[in-house]
């Protein structure tokens, strides 16, 4: 599937955008009510995680639970992931990126993560040897992502079956209880991998036109 170049310069900053510092960070896109974000930040107190959720109701649920648990290394973020990533993240800043059970976009395949021009920009934000974890309960989604990794992005990955007792997200719990096959791709960024956005710095609030919108579940 041919993929056009992402127009990063046309993204304007999210409402109430606040810049972050250029330190190593982990990101979750489509964090939902924050089950994985809270687990991960609790298990990895040495890592900083920003968990992005666009849907206000889910974000508020995550924020409320975070206030109860109080992990200082977790920042819930209410934003659309695309403009936030463009304006906030620096090249090679992200150690780990999580996209867990995203909307499979059955009627709009071009909006699946690895089919989007934006995916190249995401790769540019990933540190050398950093990883992207993409999980889904839909075999065809994983198979298509594998083909894109081989044919378009040329990135190494490991395909894993998710254990039946895993409980990282509310979706994961539901799917595994149904007996569905849940799988994930652990995508790595090798040394000397280049993108067209490797020198692109955050726009820091430039007010121009948003051209795309996307989040996970």
Coordinates of N, CA and C in Angstrom, one line a residue:
X1 N 0.8 -1.2 0.0 CA 0.0 0.0 0.0 C 0.9 1.2 0.0
X2 N 0.8 2.1 -1.0 CA 1.7 3.3 -1.1 C 1.2 4.3 0.0
X3 N 2.2 4.9 0.6 CA 1.9 5.9 1.7 C 2.6 7.2 1.4
X4 N 1.7 8.3 1.4 CA 2.3 9.6 1.1 C 3.1 10.1 2.3
X5 N 3.8 11.2 2.1 CA 4.5 11.8 3.2 C 3.7 12.5 4.2
X6 N 3.9 12.4 5.4 CA 3.2 13.1 6.5 C 3.5 14.5 6.5
X7 N 2.5 15.4 6.6 CA 2.7 16.8 6.6 C 2.7 17.4 8.0
X8 N 3.9 17.1 8.7 CA 4.0 17.5 10.1 C 3.9 19.0 10.3
X9 N 4.4 19.8 9.3 CA 4.4 21.3 9.5 C 3.0 21.8 9.5
X10 N 2.0 21.1 9.1 CA 0.6 21.6 9.0 C -0.2 21.3 10.3
X11 N 0.4 20.7 11.3 CA -0.3 20.3 12.5 C -0.2 21.5 13.5
X12 N -1.3 21.9 14.1 CA -1.3 22.9 15.1 C -1.4 22.2 16.5
X13 N -0.9 22.9 17.5 CA -0.8 22.3 18.8 C -2.2 22.1 19.4
X14 N -2.3 21.1 20.2 CA -3.6 20.8 20.9 C -3.9 22.0 21.8
X15 N -5.2 22.1 22.2 CA -5.6 23.1 23.1 C -4.9 23.0 24.5
X16 N -4.5 24.1 25.0 CA -3.8 24.1 26.3 C -2.5 23.3 26.3
X17 N -1.9 23.3 25.2 CA -0.6 22.5 25.0 C 0.5 23.1 25.9
X18 N 1.2 22.1 26.6 CA 2.3 22.5 27.3 C 3.5 21.7 26.9
X19 N 4.6 22.3 26.6 CA 5.8 21.6 26.1 C 6.4 20.7 27.2
X20 N 7.2 19.7 26.8 CA 7.9 18.9 27.7 C 9.4 19.0 27.5
X21 N 10.2 18.5 28.4 CA 11.6 18.6 28.3 C 12.1 17.5 27.4
X22 N 13.3 17.6 26.9 CA 13.9 16.6 26.0 C 14.7 15.6 26.9
X23 N 13.9 14.8 27.6 CA 14.5 13.7 28.4 C 13.9 12.4 27.9
X24 N 14.6 11.2 28.1 CA 14.0 10.0 27.6 C 12.6 9.7 28.3
X25 N 11.7 9.2 27.5 CA 10.4 9.0 27.9 C 9.7 7.8 27.3
X26 N 8.7 7.3 27.9 CA 7.8 6.3 27.3 C 6.4 6.9 27.0
X27 N 5.8 6.4 26.0 CA 4.5 7.0 25.6 C 3.5 5.8 25.4
X28 N 2.3 6.1 25.8 CA 1.2 5.2 25.4 C 0.1 6.0 24.7
X29 N -0.3 5.6 23.5 CA -1.3 6.3 22.7 C -2.6 5.5 22.8
X30 N -3.6 6.2 23.1 CA -4.9 5.5 23.2 C -5.0 4.8 24.5
X31 N -4.6 5.5 25.6 CA -4.4 4.8 26.9 C -5.8 4.4 27.6
X32 N -6.9 4.9 27.1 CA -8.2 4.5 27.7 C -8.3 5.0 29.1
X33 N -8.8 4.1 30.0 CA -8.9 4.5 31.4 C -7.7 4.3 32.2
X34 N -6.6 3.9 31.5 CA -5.3 4.0 32.2 C -4.8 2.7 32.9
X35 N -5.5 1.6 32.6 CA -5.1 0.4 33.3 C -3.6 0.0 33.1
X36 N -3.2 0.0 31.8 CA -1.8 -0.3 31.5 C -0.9 0.7 32.0
X37 N -1.2 2.0 31.8 CA -0.4 3.1 32.2 C -0.1 3.0 33.7
X38 N -1.1 2.8 34.5 CA -0.9 2.7 35.9 C -0.1 1.5 36.3
X39 N -0.3 0.4 35.7 CA 0.5 -0.8 35.9 C 1.9 -0.6 35.6
X40 N 2.2 -0.1 34.4 CA 3.5 0.1 33.9 C 4.3 1.0 34.7
X41 N 3.7 2.2 35.1 CA 4.4 3.2 35.8 C 4.7 2.7 37.3
X42 N 3.8 1.8 37.8 CA 4.1 1.3 39.1 C 5.2 0.2 39.1
X43 N 5.3 -0.5 38.0 CA 6.3 -1.6 37.9 C 7.7 -1.0 37.4
X44 N 7.7 0.2 36.8 CA 8.9 0.8 36.3 C 9.1 2.2 36.8
X45 N 9.4 2.3 38.1 CA 9.4 3.7 38.7 C 10.6 4.5 38.2
X46 N 11.5 3.9 37.5 CA 12.6 4.6 36.9 C 12.3 5.2 35.5
X47 N 11.2 4.8 35.0 CA 10.8 5.3 33.6 C 9.7 6.3 33.7
X48 N 9.7 7.3 32.9 CA 8.7 8.3 32.8 C 7.7 7.9 31.7
X49 N 6.4 7.9 32.0 CA 5.4 7.5 31.0 C 4.4 8.7 30.8
X50 N 4.1 9.0 29.6 CA 3.0 9.9 29.3 C 1.9 9.1 28.6
X51 N 0.7 9.1 29.2 CA -0.4 8.2 28.6 C -1.4 9.2 28.0
X52 N -1.5 9.1 26.7 CA -2.4 10.0 25.9 C -3.7 9.3 25.6
X53 N -4.8 10.1 25.9 CA -6.1 9.6 25.6 C -7.0 10.8 25.1
X54 N -7.6 10.6 24.0 CA -8.4 11.7 23.4 C -9.8 11.8 24.0
X55 N -10.4 10.7 24.3 CA -11.8 10.7 24.8 C -11.9 11.2 26.2
X56 N -12.6 12.3 26.4 CA -12.6 12.9 27.7 C -13.1 12.0 28.9
X57 N -14.1 11.2 28.6 CA -14.6 10.4 29.7 C -13.5 9.4 30.2
X58 N -12.9 8.8 29.2 CA -11.8 7.8 29.6 C -10.6 8.5 30.2
X59 N -10.3 9.7 29.7 CA -9.2 10.4 30.3 C -9.5 10.8 31.8
X60 N -10.7 11.2 32.1 CA -11.0 11.6 33.4 C -11.0 10.4 34.4
X61 N -11.4 9.2 33.8 CA -11.3 8.0 34.7 C -9.8 7.7 35.0
X62 N -9.0 7.8 34.0 CA -7.5 7.6 34.2 C -7.0 8.6 35.2
X63 N -7.3 9.8 35.0 CA -6.8 10.9 35.9 C -7.2 10.6 37.3
X64 N -8.5 10.2 37.5 CA -9.0 10.0 38.9 C -8.2 8.9 39.5
X65 N -8.0 7.8 38.8 CA -7.3 6.6 39.4 C -5.9 7.0 39.6
X66 N -5.3 7.8 38.8 CA -3.9 8.2 39.0 C -3.8 9.0 40.2
X67 N -4.7 9.9 40.5 CA -4.7 10.7 41.7 C -4.8 9.8 43.0
X68 N -5.5 8.7 42.9 CA -5.6 7.8 44.0 C -4.3 7.0 44.2
X69 N -3.7 6.6 43.1 CA -2.5 5.8 43.2 C -1.2 6.6 43.3
X70 N -1.1 7.7 42.6 CA -0.1 8.7 42.9 C 1.3 8.5 42.3
X71 N 1.4 7.7 41.2 CA 2.7 7.5 40.6 C 3.3 8.8 40.1
X72 N 4.4 9.2 40.6 CA 5.0 10.4 40.2 C 5.6 10.4 38.8
X73 N 5.8 9.2 38.3 CA 6.5 9.0 36.9 C 5.5 8.9 35.8
X74 N 4.1 9.1 36.1 CA 3.1 9.0 35.1 C 2.4 10.3 34.9
X75 N 2.2 10.7 33.7 CA 1.5 11.9 33.3 C 0.4 11.6 32.4
X76 N -0.9 11.6 32.8 CA -2.0 11.4 31.9 C -2.2 12.6 31.1
X77 N -2.5 12.4 29.8 CA -2.5 13.6 28.9 C -3.8 13.5 28.1
X78 N -4.7 14.5 28.1 CA -5.9 14.6 27.4 C -5.6 15.3 26.1
X79 N -5.4 14.6 25.0 CA -5.1 15.2 23.7 C -5.3 14.2 22.6
X80 N -5.3 14.8 21.4 CA -5.3 14.0 20.2 C -3.8 13.7 19.9
X81 N -3.5 12.4 19.7 CA -2.1 12.0 19.7 C -1.3 12.6 18.6
X82 N -1.8 12.8 17.4 CA -1.0 13.2 16.3 C -0.4 14.6 16.5
X83 N -1.2 15.7 16.7 CA -0.6 17.0 17.0 C 0.2 17.0 18.2
X84 N -0.2 16.3 19.3 CA 0.6 16.3 20.5 C 2.0 15.8 20.3
X85 N 2.1 14.6 19.6 CA 3.4 14.0 19.3 C 4.2 15.0 18.5
X86 N 3.7 15.6 17.5 CA 4.4 16.5 16.6 C 5.0 17.7 17.4
X87 N 4.2 18.2 18.3 CA 4.6 19.5 19.0 C 5.4 19.2 20.2
X88 N 5.3 18.0 20.8 CA 5.9 17.7 22.1 C 7.2 17.0 22.0
X89 N 7.3 16.0 21.2 CA 8.4 15.0 21.2 C 9.5 15.4 20.3
X90 N 10.7 15.1 20.8 CA 12.0 15.4 20.1 C 12.4 14.1 19.4
X91 N 13.3 14.3 18.4 CA 13.8 13.1 17.7 C 14.5 12.2 18.7
X92 N 14.3 10.9 18.5 CA 14.9 9.8 19.3 C 14.7 10.0 20.8
X93 N 13.6 10.5 21.2 CA 13.3 10.7 22.6 C 12.6 9.5 23.3
X94 N 11.9 8.7 22.5 CA 11.0 7.7 23.1 C 11.7 6.4 23.3
X95 N 11.7 5.9 24.5 CA 12.3 4.6 24.8 C 11.3 3.4 24.4
X96 N 10.1 3.6 24.8 CA 9.1 2.6 24.6 C 7.8 3.3 24.2
X97 N 7.1 2.8 23.2 CA 5.8 3.3 22.7 C 4.8 2.2 22.7
X98 N 3.7 2.4 23.3 CA 2.6 1.4 23.4 C 1.4 1.8 22.7
X99 N 0.9 0.9 21.8 CA -0.4 1.1 21.1 C -1.1 -0.2 21.3
X100 N -1.9 -0.2 22.3 CA -2.6 -1.5 22.7 C -4.0 -1.5 22.4
X101 N -4.4 -2.5 21.5 CA -5.8 -2.7 21.0 C -6.4 -1.4 20.4
X102 N -5.7 -0.9 19.4 CA -6.3 0.3 18.7 C -7.5 0.0 17.9
X103 N -8.3 1.0 17.6 CA -9.4 0.8 16.8 C -9.0 0.2 15.4
X104 N -9.6 -0.9 15.0 CA -9.1 -1.6 13.8 C -9.5 -0.9 12.5
X105 N -10.4 0.2 12.6 CA -10.8 0.9 11.5 C -11.2 0.0 10.3
X106 N -12.3 -0.8 10.5 CA -12.7 -1.8 9.5 C -13.1 -1.2 8.2
X107 N -13.6 0.1 8.3 CA -14.1 0.7 7.1 C -13.2 1.8 6.5
X108 N -12.0 1.9 7.1 CA -11.0 2.9 6.7 C -9.6 2.4 6.9
X109 N -9.2 1.4 6.1 CA -7.8 0.8 6.4 C -6.7 1.8 6.4
X110 N -6.8 2.9 5.7 CA -5.8 3.9 5.6 C -5.5 4.6 7.0
X111 N -6.5 4.4 7.9 CA -6.3 5.0 9.2 C -5.7 4.1 10.3
X112 N -5.4 2.8 9.8 CA -4.7 1.9 10.7 C -3.2 2.4 10.9
X113 N -2.7 2.2 12.1 CA -1.5 2.9 12.4 C -0.3 2.7 11.4
X114 N -0.1 1.5 11.0 CA 1.1 1.3 10.1 C 0.8 1.6 8.7
X115 N -0.5 2.0 8.4 CA -0.8 2.4 7.0 C -0.8 4.0 6.9
X116 N -0.6 4.6 8.1 CA -0.7 6.1 8.1 C 0.7 6.7 7.8
X117 N 0.7 7.8 7.1 CA 1.9 8.6 6.9 C 2.6 9.0 8.2
X118 N 1.7 9.2 9.3 CA 2.2 9.6 10.6 C 3.1 8.6 11.2
X119 N 3.0 7.3 10.8 CA 3.9 6.3 11.4 C 5.4 6.6 11.2
X120 N 5.7 7.2 10.1 CA 7.1 7.5 9.8 C 7.6 8.6 10.8
X121 N 6.7 9.5 11.2 CA 7.1 10.5 12.2 C 7.2 9.8 13.5
X122 N 6.4 8.9 13.9 CA 6.5 8.2 15.1 C 7.9 7.5 15.2
X123 N 8.3 6.9 14.1 CA 9.6 6.2 14.1 C 10.7 7.2 14.4
X124 N 10.6 8.4 13.9 CA 11.6 9.4 14.0 C 11.8 9.8 15.5
X125 N 10.7 9.7 16.3 CA 10.7 10.0 17.7 C 11.3 8.9 18.5
X126 N 11.4 7.7 18.0 CA 11.8 6.5 18.7 C 13.3 6.5 18.8
X127 N 13.9 6.2 20.0 CA 15.3 6.1 20.2 C 15.9 4.9 19.5
X128 N 17.1 4.9 19.2 CA 17.8 3.7 18.7 C 17.6 2.6 19.7
X129 N 17.2 1.4 19.2 CA 16.9 0.2 20.0 C 15.6 0.4 20.8
X130 N 14.9 1.5 20.6 CA 13.6 1.7 21.2 C 12.6 0.8 20.6
X131 N 11.4 0.6 21.3 CA 10.4 -0.4 20.8 C 9.1 0.2 20.7
X132 N 8.3 -0.3 19.8 CA 6.8 0.0 19.7 C 6.1 -1.3 19.9
X133 N 5.2 -1.4 20.9 CA 4.4 -2.5 21.2 C 3.0 -2.3 20.6
X134 N 2.6 -3.1 19.6 CA 1.3 -3.0 19.0 C 0.6 -4.3 19.3
X135 N -0.5 -4.2 20.0 CA -1.3 -5.4 20.4 C -2.7 -5.3 19.7
X136 N -3.2 -6.5 19.4 CA -4.6 -6.6 18.8 C -5.1 -8.0 19.0
X137 N -6.5 -8.1 19.1 CA -7.2 -9.3 19.1 C -7.7 -9.7 17.7
X138 N -7.3 -9.0 16.7 CA -7.7 -9.3 15.3 C -6.5 -9.8 14.5
X139 N -6.5 -11.1 14.2 CA -5.4 -11.6 13.4 C -5.1 -10.9 12.2
X140 N -6.1 -10.5 11.4 CA -5.9 -9.8 10.1 C -5.2 -8.5 10.4
X141 N -5.4 -7.8 11.5 CA -4.8 -6.5 11.8 C -3.3 -6.8 12.0
X142 N -2.9 -7.8 12.8 CA -1.5 -8.1 13.0 C -0.9 -8.5 11.7
X143 N -1.5 -9.3 10.9 CA -0.9 -9.8 9.7 C -0.6 -8.6 8.7
X144 N -1.6 -7.7 8.6 CA -1.4 -6.5 7.8 C -0.2 -5.7 8.3
X145 N -0.1 -5.5 9.6 CA 0.9 -4.8 10.2 C 2.3 -5.4 9.9
X146 N 2.3 -6.7 10.0 CA 3.6 -7.4 9.6 C 4.0 -7.2 8.2
X147 N 3.1 -7.2 7.3 CA 3.4 -6.9 5.9 C 3.9 -5.5 5.7
X148 N 3.3 -4.6 6.4 CA 3.8 -3.2 6.3 C 5.2 -3.0 6.9
X149 N 5.5 -3.7 7.9 CA 6.8 -3.7 8.5 C 7.8 -4.2 7.6
X150 N 7.5 -5.3 6.8 CA 8.4 -5.9 5.9 C 8.6 -5.1 4.6
X151 N 7.4 -4.6 4.1 CA 7.4 -4.0 2.7 C 7.6 -2.5 2.7
X152 N 7.1 -1.8 3.7 CA 7.1 -0.4 3.7 C 8.2 0.2 4.7
X153 N 8.1 -0.2 5.9 CA 8.9 0.4 7.0 C 10.3 -0.3 7.2
X154 N 10.4 -1.5 6.8 CA 11.6 -2.3 6.9 C 12.2 -2.2 8.3
X155 N 11.3 -2.6 9.2 CA 11.7 -2.6 10.6 C 11.7 -4.0 11.2
X156 N 12.6 -4.4 12.0 CA 12.6 -5.8 12.6 C 11.5 -5.8 13.7
X157 N 11.0 -7.0 13.9 CA 9.9 -7.1 15.0 C 9.9 -8.5 15.4
X158 N 9.3 -8.7 16.6 CA 9.0 -10.0 17.2 C 7.5 -10.2 17.4
X159 N 7.0 -11.3 16.9 CA 5.5 -11.5 17.0 C 5.3 -12.4 18.2
X160 N 4.4 -12.0 19.1 CA 4.2 -12.8 20.3 C 2.7 -13.1 20.6
X161 N 2.4 -14.2 21.1 CA 1.1 -14.5 21.6 C 1.0 -14.0 23.0
X162 N -0.1 -13.3 23.3 CA -0.2 -12.7 24.7 C -0.8 -13.8 25.6
X163 N -0.2 -13.9 26.7 CA -0.6 -15.0 27.7 C -2.1 -14.8 28.1
X164 N -2.7 -15.9 28.3 CA -4.2 -15.9 28.6 C -4.5 -15.2 30.0
X165 N -3.5 -15.1 30.8 CA -3.7 -14.4 32.1 C -3.3 -13.0 32.1
X166 N -2.9 -12.5 31.0 CA -2.5 -11.1 30.9 C -3.7 -10.1 31.2
X167 N -3.4 -9.0 31.8 CA -4.5 -8.1 32.1 C -4.0 -6.6 32.1
X168 N -3.4 -6.3 30.9 CA -2.8 -4.9 30.8 C -3.9 -3.8 30.6
X169 N -4.9 -4.2 29.8 CA -6.0 -3.2 29.5 C -7.3 -3.9 29.8
X170 N -8.4 -3.0 29.8 CA -9.7 -3.6 30.0 C -10.1 -4.4 28.7
X171 N -9.7 -3.9 27.6 CA -10.0 -4.7 26.4 C -9.3 -6.0 26.4
X172 N -8.0 -6.0 26.8 CA -7.3 -7.3 26.9 C -8.0 -8.3 27.8
X173 N -8.4 -7.9 29.0 CA -9.1 -8.7 29.9 C -10.4 -9.3 29.2
X174 N -11.1 -8.5 28.6 CA -12.4 -8.9 27.9 C -12.1 -9.9 26.8
X175 N -11.1 -9.6 26.0 CA -10.9 -10.5 24.8 C -10.4 -11.8 25.3
X176 N -9.5 -11.8 26.3 CA -8.9 -13.1 26.7 C -9.9 -13.9 27.5
X177 N -10.8 -13.3 28.2 CA -11.9 -14.0 28.9 C -12.8 -14.7 27.9
X178 N -13.0 -14.1 26.7 CA -13.8 -14.7 25.6 C -13.0 -15.8 24.9
X179 N -11.7 -16.0 25.2 CA -11.0 -17.0 24.6 C -10.4 -16.6 23.2
X180 N -10.4 -15.3 23.0 CA -9.8 -14.8 21.7 C -8.3 -14.8 21.7
X181 N -7.7 -15.0 20.5 CA -6.3 -14.9 20.4 C -5.8 -13.5 20.4
X182 N -5.0 -13.1 21.3 CA -4.5 -11.8 21.4 C -3.0 -11.9 21.1
X183 N -2.5 -11.0 20.2 CA -1.1 -11.0 19.8 C -0.5 -9.6 19.8
X184 N 0.8 -9.6 19.8 CA 1.5 -8.3 19.8 C 2.7 -8.4 18.9
X185 N 3.1 -7.2 18.4 CA 4.3 -7.1 17.6 C 5.2 -6.1 18.5
X186 N 6.4 -6.6 18.8 CA 7.4 -5.8 19.4 C 8.4 -5.3 18.3
X187 N 8.2 -4.0 17.9 CA 8.9 -3.5 16.8 C 10.1 -2.7 17.3
X188 N 11.3 -3.0 16.7 CA 12.5 -2.3 17.2 C 13.0 -1.4 16.1
X189 N 13.7 -0.3 16.6 CA 14.3 0.6 15.7 C 15.9 0.4 15.7
X190 N 16.4 -0.1 14.6 CA 17.8 -0.5 14.6 C 18.7 0.8 14.4
X191 N 20.0 0.6 14.7 CA 20.9 1.7 14.6 C 21.0 2.0 13.1
X192 N 21.2 3.3 12.8 CA 21.4 3.8 11.4 C 20.1 3.8 10.6
X193 N 19.0 3.5 11.3 CA 17.7 3.7 10.6 C 17.3 5.2 10.4
X194 N 16.9 5.6 9.3 CA 16.7 7.0 9.0 C 15.2 7.2 8.5
X195 N 14.7 8.4 8.9 CA 13.4 8.8 8.3 C 13.6 10.2 7.8
X196 N 12.5 10.8 7.2 CA 12.6 12.1 6.7 C 12.3 13.2 7.8
X197 N 12.1 12.7 9.0 CA 11.8 13.6 10.1 C 12.9 13.6 11.2
X198 N 14.0 13.0 10.9 CA 15.0 12.9 11.9 C 15.6 14.2 12.5
X199 N 15.5 15.3 11.7 CA 15.9 16.6 12.1 C 14.8 17.5 12.4
X200 N 13.6 17.0 12.4 CA 12.4 17.8 12.7 C 12.2 18.1 14.1
X201 N 12.3 19.3 14.6 CA 12.1 19.7 16.0 C 10.7 20.1 16.3
X202 N 10.3 20.0 17.5 CA 8.9 20.3 17.9 C 8.6 21.8 17.5
X203 N 7.3 21.9 17.0 CA 6.9 23.2 16.5 C 6.5 24.2 17.6
X204 N 6.3 23.7 18.8 CA 6.1 24.6 20.0 C 5.0 25.6 19.8
X205 N 3.9 25.0 19.4 CA 2.7 25.9 19.4 C 2.4 26.6 18.2
X206 N 3.1 26.4 17.1 CA 2.8 27.1 15.8 C 1.3 26.8 15.4
X207 N 0.6 27.8 15.1 CA -0.9 27.7 14.9 C -1.2 27.6 13.4
X208 N -1.2 26.4 13.0 CA -1.5 26.1 11.6 C -2.6 25.0 11.5
X209 N -2.8 24.4 10.4 CA -4.0 23.6 10.2 C -3.7 22.1 10.5
X210 N -4.6 21.5 11.3 CA -4.5 20.1 11.5 C -5.1 19.4 10.3
X211 N -4.4 18.3 9.8 CA -4.8 17.6 8.6 C -5.3 16.2 8.9
X212 N -4.9 15.6 10.1 CA -5.3 14.2 10.4 C -5.6 14.1 11.8
X213 N -6.4 13.1 12.2 CA -6.7 12.8 13.5 C -6.8 11.3 13.8
X214 N -6.3 10.9 14.9 CA -6.2 9.4 15.1 C -6.0 9.2 16.6
X215 N -6.7 8.1 17.2 CA -6.3 7.6 18.5 C -6.6 6.2 18.5
X216 N -6.2 5.5 19.6 CA -6.5 4.1 19.8 C -7.7 4.0 20.8
X217 N -7.9 2.8 21.2 CA -9.0 2.6 22.2 C -8.5 2.7 23.6

